[in-house]
PDB file of C-alpha atoms and ligand atoms in Angstrom:
ATOM      1  CA  UNK E   1     -14.312 267.398 124.347  1.00 79.00           C
ATOM      2  CA  UNK E   2     -17.726 267.928 122.711  1.00 88.00           C
ATOM      3  CA  UNK E   3     -20.003 270.525 124.228  1.00 97.00           C
ATOM      4  CA  UNK E   4     -23.063 269.291 126.104  1.00 98.00           C
ATOM      5  CA  UNK E   5     -26.291 271.320 126.139  1.00 98.00           C
ATOM      6  CA  UNK E   6     -29.460 270.450 127.947  1.00 98.00           C
ATOM      7  CA  UNK E   7     -33.135 271.275 127.886  1.00 98.00           C
ATOM      8  CA  UNK E   8     -34.785 270.629 131.236  1.00 97.00           C
ATOM      9  CA  UNK E   9     -38.555 271.142 131.255  1.00 96.00           C
ATOM     10  CA  UNK E  10     -40.467 270.340 134.421  1.00 93.00           C
ATOM     11  CA  UNK E  11     -43.288 267.840 134.218  1.00 93.00           C
ATOM     12  CA  UNK E  12     -45.577 269.666 136.625  1.00 88.00           C
ATOM     13  CA  UNK E  13     -48.025 270.179 133.763  1.00 86.00           C
ATOM     14  CA  UNK E  14     -48.542 269.795 130.041  1.00 86.00           C
ATOM     15  CA  UNK E  15     -46.267 271.466 127.517  1.00 91.00           C
ATOM     16  CA  UNK E  16     -47.349 274.963 126.396  1.00 91.00           C
ATOM     17  CA  UNK E  17     -45.981 277.249 123.663  1.00 92.00           C
ATOM     18  CA  UNK E  18     -43.310 278.608 126.038  1.00 92.00           C
ATOM     19  CA  UNK E  19     -42.044 275.056 126.597  1.00 94.00           C
ATOM     20  CA  UNK E  20     -41.727 274.503 122.856  1.00 96.00           C
ATOM     21  CA  UNK E  21     -39.962 277.830 122.281  1.00 96.00           C
ATOM     22  CA  UNK E  22     -37.459 277.107 125.082  1.00 96.00           C
ATOM     23  CA  UNK E  23     -36.892 273.601 123.671  1.00 98.00           C
ATOM     24  CA  UNK E  24     -36.465 274.965 120.157  1.00 98.00           C
ATOM     25  CA  UNK E  25     -33.870 277.559 121.197  1.00 98.00           C
ATOM     26  CA  UNK E  26     -31.874 275.074 123.302  1.00 98.00           C
ATOM     27  CA  UNK E  27     -32.027 272.512 120.462  1.00 98.00           C
ATOM     28  CA  UNK E  28     -30.931 275.066 117.816  1.00 98.00           C
ATOM     29  CA  UNK E  29     -28.088 276.206 120.074  1.00 98.00           C
ATOM     30  CA  UNK E  30     -26.894 272.610 120.518  1.00 98.00           C
ATOM     31  CA  UNK E  31     -27.388 271.311 117.000  1.00 98.00           C
ATOM     32  CA  UNK E  32     -25.929 274.410 115.311  1.00 97.00           C
ATOM     33  CA  UNK E  33     -22.650 273.893 117.179  1.00 96.00           C
ATOM     34  CA  UNK E  34     -22.528 270.107 116.966  1.00 96.00           C
ATOM     35  CA  UNK E  35     -23.041 269.683 120.710  1.00 98.00           C
ATOM     36  CA  UNK E  36     -24.618 266.733 122.474  1.00 98.00           C
ATOM     37  CA  UNK E  37     -28.217 267.529 123.376  1.00 98.00           C
ATOM     38  CA  UNK E  38     -29.640 266.150 126.614  1.00 98.00           C
ATOM     39  CA  UNK E  39     -33.341 266.216 127.464  1.00 98.00           C
ATOM     40  CA  UNK E  40     -33.846 266.112 131.212  1.00 98.00           C
ATOM     41  CA  UNK E  41     -37.351 265.841 132.605  1.00 97.00           C
ATOM     42  CA  UNK E  42     -37.448 267.652 135.929  1.00 96.00           C
ATOM     43  CA  UNK E  43     -39.900 265.554 137.887  1.00 95.00           C
ATOM     44  CA  UNK E  44     -38.808 265.966 141.497  1.00 93.00           C
ATOM     45  CA  UNK E  45     -41.979 267.617 142.801  1.00 90.00           C
ATOM     46  CA  UNK E  46     -43.908 264.617 144.184  1.00 84.00           C
ATOM     47  CA  UNK E  47     -47.217 266.464 144.367  1.00 87.00           C
ATOM     48  CA  UNK E  48     -47.298 268.300 141.049  1.00 89.00           C
ATOM     49  CA  UNK E  49     -45.356 266.000 138.699  1.00 89.00           C
ATOM     50  CA  UNK E  50     -47.313 263.192 137.092  1.00 90.00           C
ATOM     51  CA  UNK E  51     -46.021 260.399 134.849  1.00 92.00           C
ATOM     52  CA  UNK E  52     -48.678 261.295 132.277  1.00 93.00           C
ATOM     53  CA  UNK E  53     -47.152 264.773 131.891  1.00 93.00           C
ATOM     54  CA  UNK E  54     -43.732 263.193 131.273  1.00 95.00           C
ATOM     55  CA  UNK E  55     -45.120 260.870 128.599  1.00 96.00           C
ATOM     56  CA  UNK E  56     -46.983 263.713 126.918  1.00 95.00           C
ATOM     57  CA  UNK E  57     -43.944 265.999 127.080  1.00 96.00           C
ATOM     58  CA  UNK E  58     -41.805 263.484 125.163  1.00 97.00           C
ATOM     59  CA  UNK E  59     -44.534 262.910 122.627  1.00 97.00           C
ATOM     60  CA  UNK E  60     -45.140 266.652 122.096  1.00 97.00           C
ATOM     61  CA  UNK E  61     -41.427 267.419 121.680  1.00 98.00           C
ATOM     62  CA  UNK E  62     -41.019 264.599 119.147  1.00 98.00           C
ATOM     63  CA  UNK E  63     -44.103 265.763 117.255  1.00 98.00           C
ATOM     64  CA  UNK E  64     -42.642 269.280 117.166  1.00 98.00           C
ATOM     65  CA  UNK E  65     -39.492 267.918 115.497  1.00 98.00           C
ATOM     66  CA  UNK E  66     -36.941 267.941 118.295  1.00 98.00           C
ATOM     67  CA  UNK E  67     -34.613 265.025 119.029  1.00 98.00           C
ATOM     68  CA  UNK E  68     -32.019 264.346 121.697  1.00 98.00           C
ATOM     69  CA  UNK E  69     -28.946 262.208 122.346  1.00 98.00           C
ATOM     70  CA  UNK E  70     -29.765 261.354 125.940  1.00 98.00           C
ATOM     71  CA  UNK E  71     -33.002 261.285 127.911  1.00 98.00           C
ATOM     72  CA  UNK E  72     -32.872 261.703 131.667  1.00 97.00           C
ATOM     73  CA  UNK E  73     -35.445 261.726 134.408  1.00 96.00           C
ATOM     74  CA  UNK E  74     -34.290 263.688 137.395  1.00 96.00           C
ATOM     75  CA  UNK E  75     -36.192 261.498 139.878  1.00 94.00           C
ATOM     76  CA  UNK E  76     -34.047 258.485 138.907  1.00 95.00           C
ATOM     77  CA  UNK E  77     -30.894 260.129 140.214  1.00 95.00           C
ATOM     78  CA  UNK E  78     -31.745 260.482 143.886  1.00 94.00           C
ATOM     79  CA  UNK E  79     -28.584 258.566 144.811  1.00 96.00           C
ATOM     80  CA  UNK E  80     -26.454 261.329 143.284  1.00 97.00           C
ATOM     81  CA  UNK E  81     -28.478 264.057 144.990  1.00 98.00           C
ATOM     82  CA  UNK E  82     -28.165 262.270 148.321  1.00 97.00           C
ATOM     83  CA  UNK E  83     -24.395 261.836 147.924  1.00 98.00           C
ATOM     84  CA  UNK E  84     -23.933 265.526 147.106  1.00 98.00           C
ATOM     85  CA  UNK E  85     -26.045 266.502 150.117  1.00 98.00           C
ATOM     86  CA  UNK E  86     -23.934 264.272 152.356  1.00 98.00           C
ATOM     87  CA  UNK E  87     -20.809 265.940 150.973  1.00 98.00           C
ATOM     88  CA  UNK E  88     -22.147 269.331 152.111  1.00 98.00           C
ATOM     89  CA  UNK E  89     -23.278 267.881 155.453  1.00 98.00           C
ATOM     90  CA  UNK E  90     -19.746 266.584 156.066  1.00 98.00           C
ATOM     91  CA  UNK E  91     -18.438 270.069 155.276  1.00 98.00           C
ATOM     92  CA  UNK E  92     -20.669 271.474 158.057  1.00 98.00           C
ATOM     93  CA  UNK E  93     -22.603 273.589 155.543  1.00 98.00           C
ATOM     94  CA  UNK E  94     -26.116 272.205 155.961  1.00 98.00           C
ATOM     95  CA  UNK E  95     -28.637 273.328 158.562  1.00 98.00           C
ATOM     96  CA  UNK E  96     -32.237 272.704 159.440  1.00 98.00           C
ATOM     97  CA  UNK E  97     -34.628 275.593 158.781  1.00 98.00           C
ATOM     98  CA  UNK E  98     -37.850 275.812 160.746  1.00 96.00           C
ATOM     99  CA  UNK E  99     -39.045 279.108 159.290  1.00 97.00           C
ATOM    100  CA  UNK E 100     -42.484 279.357 157.781  1.00 94.00           C
ATOM    101  CA  UNK E 101     -43.093 281.207 154.546  1.00 92.00           C
ATOM    102  CA  UNK E 102     -44.922 283.860 156.603  1.00 95.00           C
ATOM    103  CA  UNK E 103     -41.896 284.339 158.899  1.00 95.00           C
ATOM    104  CA  UNK E 104     -39.598 284.842 155.913  1.00 96.00           C
ATOM    105  CA  UNK E 105     -42.060 287.292 154.391  1.00 95.00           C
ATOM    106  CA  UNK E 106     -42.339 289.173 157.697  1.00 95.00           C
ATOM    107  CA  UNK E 107     -38.622 290.013 157.507  1.00 94.00           C
ATOM    108  CA  UNK E 108     -39.425 291.836 154.281  1.00 91.00           C
ATOM    109  CA  UNK E 109     -36.057 291.415 152.553  1.00 94.00           C
ATOM    110  CA  UNK E 110     -36.635 291.850 148.808  1.00 93.00           C
ATOM    111  CA  UNK E 111     -35.266 288.886 146.846  1.00 95.00           C
ATOM    112  CA  UNK E 112     -33.551 289.064 143.456  1.00 93.00           C
ATOM    113  CA  UNK E 113     -36.246 286.795 142.030  1.00 90.00           C
ATOM    114  CA  UNK E 114     -39.109 289.116 142.922  1.00 90.00           C
ATOM    115  CA  UNK E 115     -40.001 287.196 146.094  1.00 93.00           C
ATOM    116  CA  UNK E 116     -38.495 287.474 149.562  1.00 96.00           C
ATOM    117  CA  UNK E 117     -34.882 286.666 150.379  1.00 97.00           C
ATOM    118  CA  UNK E 118     -34.306 284.182 153.182  1.00 98.00           C
ATOM    119  CA  UNK E 119     -32.649 286.048 156.097  1.00 97.00           C
ATOM    120  CA  UNK E 120     -30.357 283.106 156.988  1.00 98.00           C
ATOM    121  CA  UNK E 121     -31.926 282.864 160.454  1.00 97.00           C
ATOM    122  CA  UNK E 122     -31.431 279.173 161.201  1.00 98.00           C
ATOM    123  CA  UNK E 123     -27.698 278.911 160.486  1.00 98.00           C
ATOM    124  CA  UNK E 124     -26.933 277.717 164.050  1.00 98.00           C
ATOM    125  CA  UNK E 125     -29.032 274.527 163.494  1.00 98.00           C
ATOM    126  CA  UNK E 126     -26.228 272.674 161.705  1.00 98.00           C
ATOM    127  CA  UNK E 127     -27.032 269.023 160.964  1.00 98.00           C
ATOM    128  CA  UNK E 128     -24.620 266.105 161.164  1.00 98.00           C
ATOM    129  CA  UNK E 129     -24.226 262.911 159.121  1.00 97.00           C
ATOM    130  CA  UNK E 130     -26.212 261.089 161.818  1.00 97.00           C
ATOM    131  CA  UNK E 131     -29.224 263.422 162.035  1.00 97.00           C
ATOM    132  CA  UNK E 132     -29.603 265.087 158.615  1.00 97.00           C
ATOM    133  CA  UNK E 133     -31.930 262.373 157.303  1.00 95.00           C
ATOM    134  CA  UNK E 134     -34.763 263.349 159.691  1.00 96.00           C
ATOM    135  CA  UNK E 135     -37.571 265.120 157.823  1.00 95.00           C
ATOM    136  CA  UNK E 136     -37.598 268.907 157.512  1.00 96.00           C
ATOM    137  CA  UNK E 137     -36.245 271.708 155.371  1.00 98.00           C
ATOM    138  CA  UNK E 138     -32.474 271.751 154.892  1.00 98.00           C
ATOM    139  CA  UNK E 139     -30.550 274.779 153.669  1.00 98.00           C
ATOM    140  CA  UNK E 140     -26.894 275.225 152.802  1.00 98.00           C
ATOM    141  CA  UNK E 141     -24.859 278.051 154.323  1.00 98.00           C
ATOM    142  CA  UNK E 142     -23.237 280.175 151.615  1.00 98.00           C
ATOM    143  CA  UNK E 143     -20.180 282.361 152.073  1.00 96.00           C
ATOM    144  CA  UNK E 144     -20.650 286.112 151.893  1.00 95.00           C
ATOM    145  CA  UNK E 145     -19.354 287.908 148.858  1.00 96.00           C
ATOM    146  CA  UNK E 146     -20.093 288.671 145.248  1.00 97.00           C
ATOM    147  CA  UNK E 147     -20.114 285.839 142.736  1.00 96.00           C
ATOM    148  CA  UNK E 148     -19.160 287.233 139.374  1.00 95.00           C
ATOM    149  CA  UNK E 149     -20.965 285.592 136.489  1.00 95.00           C
ATOM    150  CA  UNK E 150     -21.873 286.711 133.015  1.00 96.00           C
ATOM    151  CA  UNK E 151     -24.465 285.660 130.511  1.00 97.00           C
ATOM    152  CA  UNK E 152     -23.047 284.805 127.100  1.00 97.00           C
ATOM    153  CA  UNK E 153     -24.997 287.810 125.777  1.00 94.00           C
ATOM    154  CA  UNK E 154     -22.831 290.064 127.966  1.00 94.00           C
ATOM    155  CA  UNK E 155     -25.481 290.729 130.609  1.00 94.00           C
ATOM    156  CA  UNK E 156     -24.164 290.601 134.171  1.00 96.00           C
ATOM    157  CA  UNK E 157     -25.418 287.787 136.402  1.00 97.00           C
ATOM    158  CA  UNK E 158     -23.159 288.833 139.289  1.00 97.00           C
ATOM    159  CA  UNK E 159     -24.698 288.785 142.731  1.00 97.00           C
ATOM    160  CA  UNK E 160     -24.053 288.139 146.397  1.00 97.00           C
ATOM    161  CA  UNK E 161     -26.331 285.069 146.606  1.00 97.00           C
ATOM    162  CA  UNK E 162     -26.241 284.832 150.409  1.00 96.00           C
ATOM    163  CA  UNK E 163     -28.114 288.134 150.640  1.00 96.00           C
ATOM    164  CA  UNK E 164     -29.741 288.470 147.189  1.00 96.00           C
ATOM    165  CA  UNK E 165     -31.787 285.300 147.734  1.00 97.00           C
ATOM    166  CA  UNK E 166     -30.456 283.947 151.021  1.00 97.00           C
ATOM    167  CA  UNK E 167     -29.106 280.479 151.746  1.00 98.00           C
ATOM    168  CA  UNK E 168     -30.835 278.090 149.313  1.00 98.00           C
ATOM    169  CA  UNK E 169     -33.039 275.164 150.271  1.00 98.00           C
ATOM    170  CA  UNK E 170     -31.405 271.872 149.311  1.00 98.00           C
ATOM    171  CA  UNK E 171     -34.081 269.510 150.588  1.00 97.00           C
ATOM    172  CA  UNK E 172     -37.699 270.543 150.947  1.00 96.00           C
ATOM    173  CA  UNK E 173     -40.235 269.848 153.645  1.00 94.00           C
ATOM    174  CA  UNK E 174     -41.772 267.081 151.486  1.00 93.00           C
ATOM    175  CA  UNK E 175     -38.369 265.404 151.187  1.00 94.00           C
ATOM    176  CA  UNK E 176     -37.807 266.358 147.537  1.00 95.00           C
ATOM    177  CA  UNK E 177     -34.440 267.843 146.573  1.00 97.00           C
ATOM    178  CA  UNK E 178     -34.810 271.516 145.734  1.00 96.00           C
ATOM    179  CA  UNK E 179     -34.522 272.933 142.230  1.00 94.00           C
ATOM    180  CA  UNK E 180     -31.228 274.843 142.459  1.00 96.00           C
ATOM    181  CA  UNK E 181     -29.449 271.965 144.158  1.00 98.00           C
ATOM    182  CA  UNK E 182     -30.708 269.150 141.904  1.00 98.00           C
ATOM    183  CA  UNK E 183     -29.967 271.157 138.750  1.00 97.00           C
ATOM    184  CA  UNK E 184     -26.371 271.752 139.807  1.00 98.00           C
ATOM    185  CA  UNK E 185     -25.777 268.111 140.795  1.00 98.00           C
ATOM    186  CA  UNK E 186     -27.330 266.746 137.585  1.00 98.00           C
ATOM    187  CA  UNK E 187     -25.598 269.224 135.273  1.00 98.00           C
ATOM    188  CA  UNK E 188     -22.322 268.211 136.911  1.00 98.00           C
ATOM    189  CA  UNK E 189     -22.980 264.485 136.571  1.00 97.00           C
ATOM    190  CA  UNK E 190     -23.979 264.782 132.903  1.00 96.00           C
ATOM    191  CA  UNK E 191     -21.049 267.118 132.137  1.00 97.00           C
ATOM    192  CA  UNK E 192     -23.231 269.983 130.863  1.00 98.00           C
ATOM    193  CA  UNK E 193     -21.095 272.768 129.380  1.00 98.00           C
ATOM    194  CA  UNK E 194     -23.873 275.079 128.105  1.00 98.00           C
ATOM    195  CA  UNK E 195     -27.102 276.053 129.844  1.00 98.00           C
ATOM    196  CA  UNK E 196     -29.702 277.723 127.610  1.00 98.00           C
ATOM    197  CA  UNK E 197     -32.895 278.695 129.430  1.00 97.00           C
ATOM    198  CA  UNK E 198     -35.522 281.382 129.967  1.00 95.00           C
ATOM    199  CA  UNK E 199     -34.449 284.641 131.523  1.00 94.00           C
ATOM    200  CA  UNK E 200     -36.805 284.143 134.483  1.00 92.00           C
ATOM    201  CA  UNK E 201     -34.175 281.788 135.932  1.00 94.00           C
ATOM    202  CA  UNK E 202     -31.273 284.236 135.470  1.00 96.00           C
ATOM    203  CA  UNK E 203     -31.489 285.540 139.091  1.00 96.00           C
ATOM    204  CA  UNK E 204     -30.707 281.997 140.367  1.00 96.00           C
ATOM    205  CA  UNK E 205     -27.495 281.681 138.362  1.00 97.00           C
ATOM    206  CA  UNK E 206     -25.161 283.064 141.036  1.00 98.00           C
ATOM    207  CA  UNK E 207     -26.669 280.677 143.620  1.00 98.00           C
ATOM    208  CA  UNK E 208     -26.078 277.782 141.241  1.00 98.00           C
ATOM    209  CA  UNK E 209     -22.505 278.888 140.589  1.00 98.00           C
ATOM    210  CA  UNK E 210     -21.710 279.032 144.317  1.00 98.00           C
ATOM    211  CA  UNK E 211     -23.244 275.549 144.776  1.00 98.00           C
ATOM    212  CA  UNK E 212     -21.056 274.278 141.924  1.00 98.00           C
ATOM    213  CA  UNK E 213     -18.005 275.625 143.739  1.00 97.00           C
ATOM    214  CA  UNK E 214     -19.024 274.014 147.038  1.00 98.00           C
ATOM    215  CA  UNK E 215     -19.413 270.668 145.232  1.00 98.00           C
ATOM    216  CA  UNK E 216     -16.214 271.120 143.170  1.00 98.00           C
ATOM    217  CA  UNK E 217     -18.186 271.048 139.902  1.00 98.00           C
ATOM    218  CA  UNK E 218     -17.307 273.100 136.805  1.00 97.00           C
ATOM    219  CA  UNK E 219     -19.449 276.106 135.842  1.00 98.00           C
ATOM    220  CA  UNK E 220     -21.099 275.923 132.422  1.00 98.00           C
ATOM    221  CA  UNK E 221     -21.659 278.820 130.020  1.00 98.00           C
ATOM    222  CA  UNK E 222     -25.063 280.468 130.528  1.00 98.00           C
ATOM    223  CA  UNK E 223     -27.371 281.904 127.902  1.00 98.00           C
ATOM    224  CA  UNK E 224     -30.764 283.268 128.956  1.00 97.00           C
ATOM    225  CA  UNK E 225     -33.435 283.937 126.383  1.00 97.00           C
ATOM    226  CA  UNK E 226     -36.729 285.780 126.001  1.00 95.00           C
ATOM    227  CA  UNK E 227     -39.975 284.545 127.521  1.00 92.00           C
ATOM    228  CA  UNK E 228     -43.423 284.289 126.019  1.00 90.00           C
ATOM    229  CA  UNK E 229     -45.957 286.450 127.793  1.00 90.00           C
ATOM    230  CA  UNK E 230     -49.711 286.464 127.616  1.00 84.00           C
ATOM    231  CA  UNK E 231     -52.182 289.213 128.361  1.00 75.00           C
ATOM    232  CA  UNK E 232     -54.210 288.610 131.490  1.00 70.00           C
ATOM    233  CA  UNK E 233     -56.597 291.452 131.932  1.00 61.00           C
ATOM    234  CA  UNK E 234     -54.386 294.521 131.665  1.00 62.00           C
ATOM    235  CA  UNK E 235     -51.311 292.673 132.940  1.00 61.00           C
ATOM    236  CA  UNK E 236     -48.647 290.658 131.170  1.00 57.00           C
ATOM    237  CA  UNK E 237     -47.797 287.316 132.723  1.00 64.00           C
ATOM    238  CA  UNK E 238     -45.426 284.521 131.821  1.00 66.00           C
ATOM    239  CA  UNK E 239     -47.329 282.289 129.449  1.00 64.00           C
ATOM    240  CA  UNK E 240     -48.601 279.166 131.138  1.00 61.00           C
ATOM    241  CA  UNK E 241     -52.040 277.737 131.194  1.00 61.00           C
ATOM    242  CA  UNK E 242     -53.624 279.844 128.442  1.00 69.00           C
ATOM    243  CA  UNK E 243     -53.295 277.065 125.906  1.00 84.00           C
ATOM    244  CA  UNK E 244     -51.524 273.726 125.911  1.00 89.00           C
ATOM    245  CA  UNK E 245     -49.673 272.048 123.064  1.00 92.00           C
ATOM    246  CA  UNK E 246     -52.364 269.346 122.988  1.00 91.00           C
ATOM    247  CA  UNK E 247     -55.003 271.936 122.063  1.00 91.00           C
ATOM    248  CA  UNK E 248     -52.672 273.595 119.557  1.00 94.00           C
ATOM    249  CA  UNK E 249     -52.105 270.273 117.809  1.00 95.00           C
ATOM    250  CA  UNK E 250     -55.788 270.281 116.876  1.00 94.00           C
ATOM    251  CA  UNK E 251     -55.250 273.611 115.070  1.00 94.00           C
ATOM    252  CA  UNK E 252     -51.710 273.473 113.704  1.00 97.00           C
ATOM    253  CA  UNK E 253     -49.345 271.079 111.991  1.00 98.00           C
ATOM    254  CA  UNK E 254     -45.921 270.876 113.653  1.00 98.00           C
ATOM    255  CA  UNK E 255     -44.403 272.949 110.832  1.00 98.00           C
ATOM    256  CA  UNK E 256     -47.103 275.617 111.178  1.00 98.00           C
ATOM    257  CA  UNK E 257     -46.629 275.903 114.937  1.00 97.00           C
ATOM    258  CA  UNK E 258     -42.833 275.920 114.617  1.00 98.00           C
ATOM    259  CA  UNK E 259     -43.174 278.659 111.983  1.00 98.00           C
ATOM    260  CA  UNK E 260     -45.229 280.835 114.336  1.00 97.00           C
ATOM    261  CA  UNK E 261     -42.912 280.358 117.330  1.00 97.00           C
ATOM    262  CA  UNK E 262     -39.783 280.892 115.231  1.00 98.00           C
ATOM    263  CA  UNK E 263     -41.323 284.137 113.992  1.00 97.00           C
ATOM    264  CA  UNK E 264     -41.600 285.385 117.586  1.00 96.00           C
ATOM    265  CA  UNK E 265     -37.986 284.343 118.126  1.00 97.00           C
ATOM    266  CA  UNK E 266     -36.852 286.488 115.188  1.00 97.00           C
ATOM    267  CA  UNK E 267     -35.796 283.473 113.122  1.00 98.00           C
ATOM    268  CA  UNK E 268     -38.642 283.307 110.610  1.00 98.00           C
ATOM    269  CA  UNK E 269     -39.770 286.854 109.710  1.00 96.00           C
ATOM    270  CA  UNK E 270     -42.725 285.830 107.556  1.00 96.00           C
ATOM    271  CA  UNK E 271     -43.943 283.079 109.876  1.00 96.00           C
ATOM    272  CA  UNK E 272     -43.958 280.473 107.106  1.00 97.00           C
ATOM    273  CA  UNK E 273     -44.369 276.824 108.117  1.00 98.00           C
ATOM    274  CA  UNK E 274     -41.076 275.012 108.651  1.00 98.00           C
ATOM    275  CA  UNK E 275     -39.624 272.325 110.896  1.00 98.00           C
ATOM    276  CA  UNK E 276     -36.857 273.051 113.444  1.00 98.00           C
ATOM    277  CA  UNK E 277     -34.233 271.470 111.184  1.00 98.00           C
ATOM    278  CA  UNK E 278     -34.901 274.108 108.513  1.00 98.00           C
ATOM    279  CA  UNK E 279     -33.916 276.840 110.991  1.00 98.00           C
ATOM    280  CA  UNK E 280     -30.455 275.434 111.697  1.00 98.00           C
ATOM    281  CA  UNK E 281     -28.592 277.013 108.793  1.00 96.00           C
ATOM    282  CA  UNK E 282     -29.721 280.544 109.629  1.00 95.00           C
ATOM    283  CA  UNK E 283     -29.621 280.273 113.414  1.00 98.00           C
ATOM    284  CA  UNK E 284     -27.698 282.957 115.320  1.00 98.00           C
ATOM    285  CA  UNK E 285     -28.405 284.353 118.777  1.00 98.00           C
ATOM    286  CA  UNK E 286     -27.945 287.863 117.328  1.00 97.00           C
ATOM    287  CA  UNK E 287     -31.244 287.364 115.472  1.00 98.00           C
ATOM    288  CA  UNK E 288     -33.197 286.426 118.625  1.00 98.00           C
ATOM    289  CA  UNK E 289     -34.718 289.476 120.357  1.00 96.00           C
ATOM    290  CA  UNK E 290     -33.639 289.936 123.961  1.00 93.00           C
ATOM    291  CA  UNK E 291     -37.040 291.320 125.010  1.00 93.00           C
ATOM    292  CA  UNK E 292     -40.069 289.161 125.816  1.00 93.00           C
ATOM    293  CA  UNK E 293     -42.786 288.553 123.230  1.00 93.00           C
ATOM    294  CA  UNK E 294     -46.509 288.682 123.932  1.00 91.00           C
ATOM    295  CA  UNK E 295     -49.030 286.239 122.514  1.00 89.00           C
ATOM    296  CA  UNK E 296     -52.748 286.575 122.291  1.00 87.00           C
ATOM    297  CA  UNK E 297     -54.690 283.314 122.221  1.00 87.00           C
ATOM    298  CA  UNK E 298     -57.919 283.506 120.278  1.00 87.00           C
ATOM    299  CA  UNK E 299     -60.076 280.676 118.981  1.00 87.00           C
ATOM    300  CA  UNK E 300     -57.321 278.193 119.843  1.00 88.00           C
ATOM    301  CA  UNK E 301     -54.771 280.049 117.672  1.00 92.00           C
ATOM    302  CA  UNK E 302     -51.765 282.212 118.525  1.00 92.00           C
ATOM    303  CA  UNK E 303     -51.256 285.821 117.476  1.00 91.00           C
ATOM    304  CA  UNK E 304     -48.257 288.044 118.201  1.00 92.00           C
ATOM    305  CA  UNK E 305     -48.955 291.424 119.735  1.00 86.00           C
TER     306      UNK E 305
HETATM  307 ZN1   ZN B   1     -35.031 279.256 158.934  1.00 78.06          ZN
END
């Protein structure tokens, strides 16, 4: 059985350098091991995702020199999400949550993701196959207990998800399927065996693993990588809006931009221009630093700190 890797950017905005670096690392991981590479556009957020961002994302990734064996759009697979939800409803696992963000915050339970953990307050409001479709937030009741999981790098991802983050939302107030749930259902349907993604998502891994078990889906191998940070005042923040790929394309050729990003990823020490394909022969995760890298954006160009 060939391995299947995926890159799953959200289309809530335009691509930025962090998107390209994440795509590059997932692509190198897949192509260097002869795996199938799936590009999945995560476009479930009805308010923030726009078709124009999806079109631009594909165009920017192609320009950058990435290719894929299968293109998916998460929003086209609502039937699968709905079927998986019904499966959990039938198991008596799904309940309606009426808590506001402020109520959850007021409980003050620190969450593993830096936010607040949900205190599992609404568990008695179990829904049934006849009433689950009514609008409102749905959560899934998790069992207590530690889920042991490990990143391929050796880092522990073990956690008790029912307290570390609380029971996850499966369907949001706006009717969209929630991130953790949709990711697990889609990875299962596609047969993903390797998940390569930024380390900001690492705290959700145990929740995803427990959802896989509830849905009788296999657990892939996980590899979390460094993030790109930017300086905002005297703080470091995950790189987002500072500069988009569209603006960078006015300053750089694809090979130049790939050269810069690969330098930050430890794969191109001198930062010389090259396309992703030229990095394949020398690619090894041991060369990629595990700590985040900081960029300074000046005059539309990128500089490493
Ligand atoms: Zn609640």
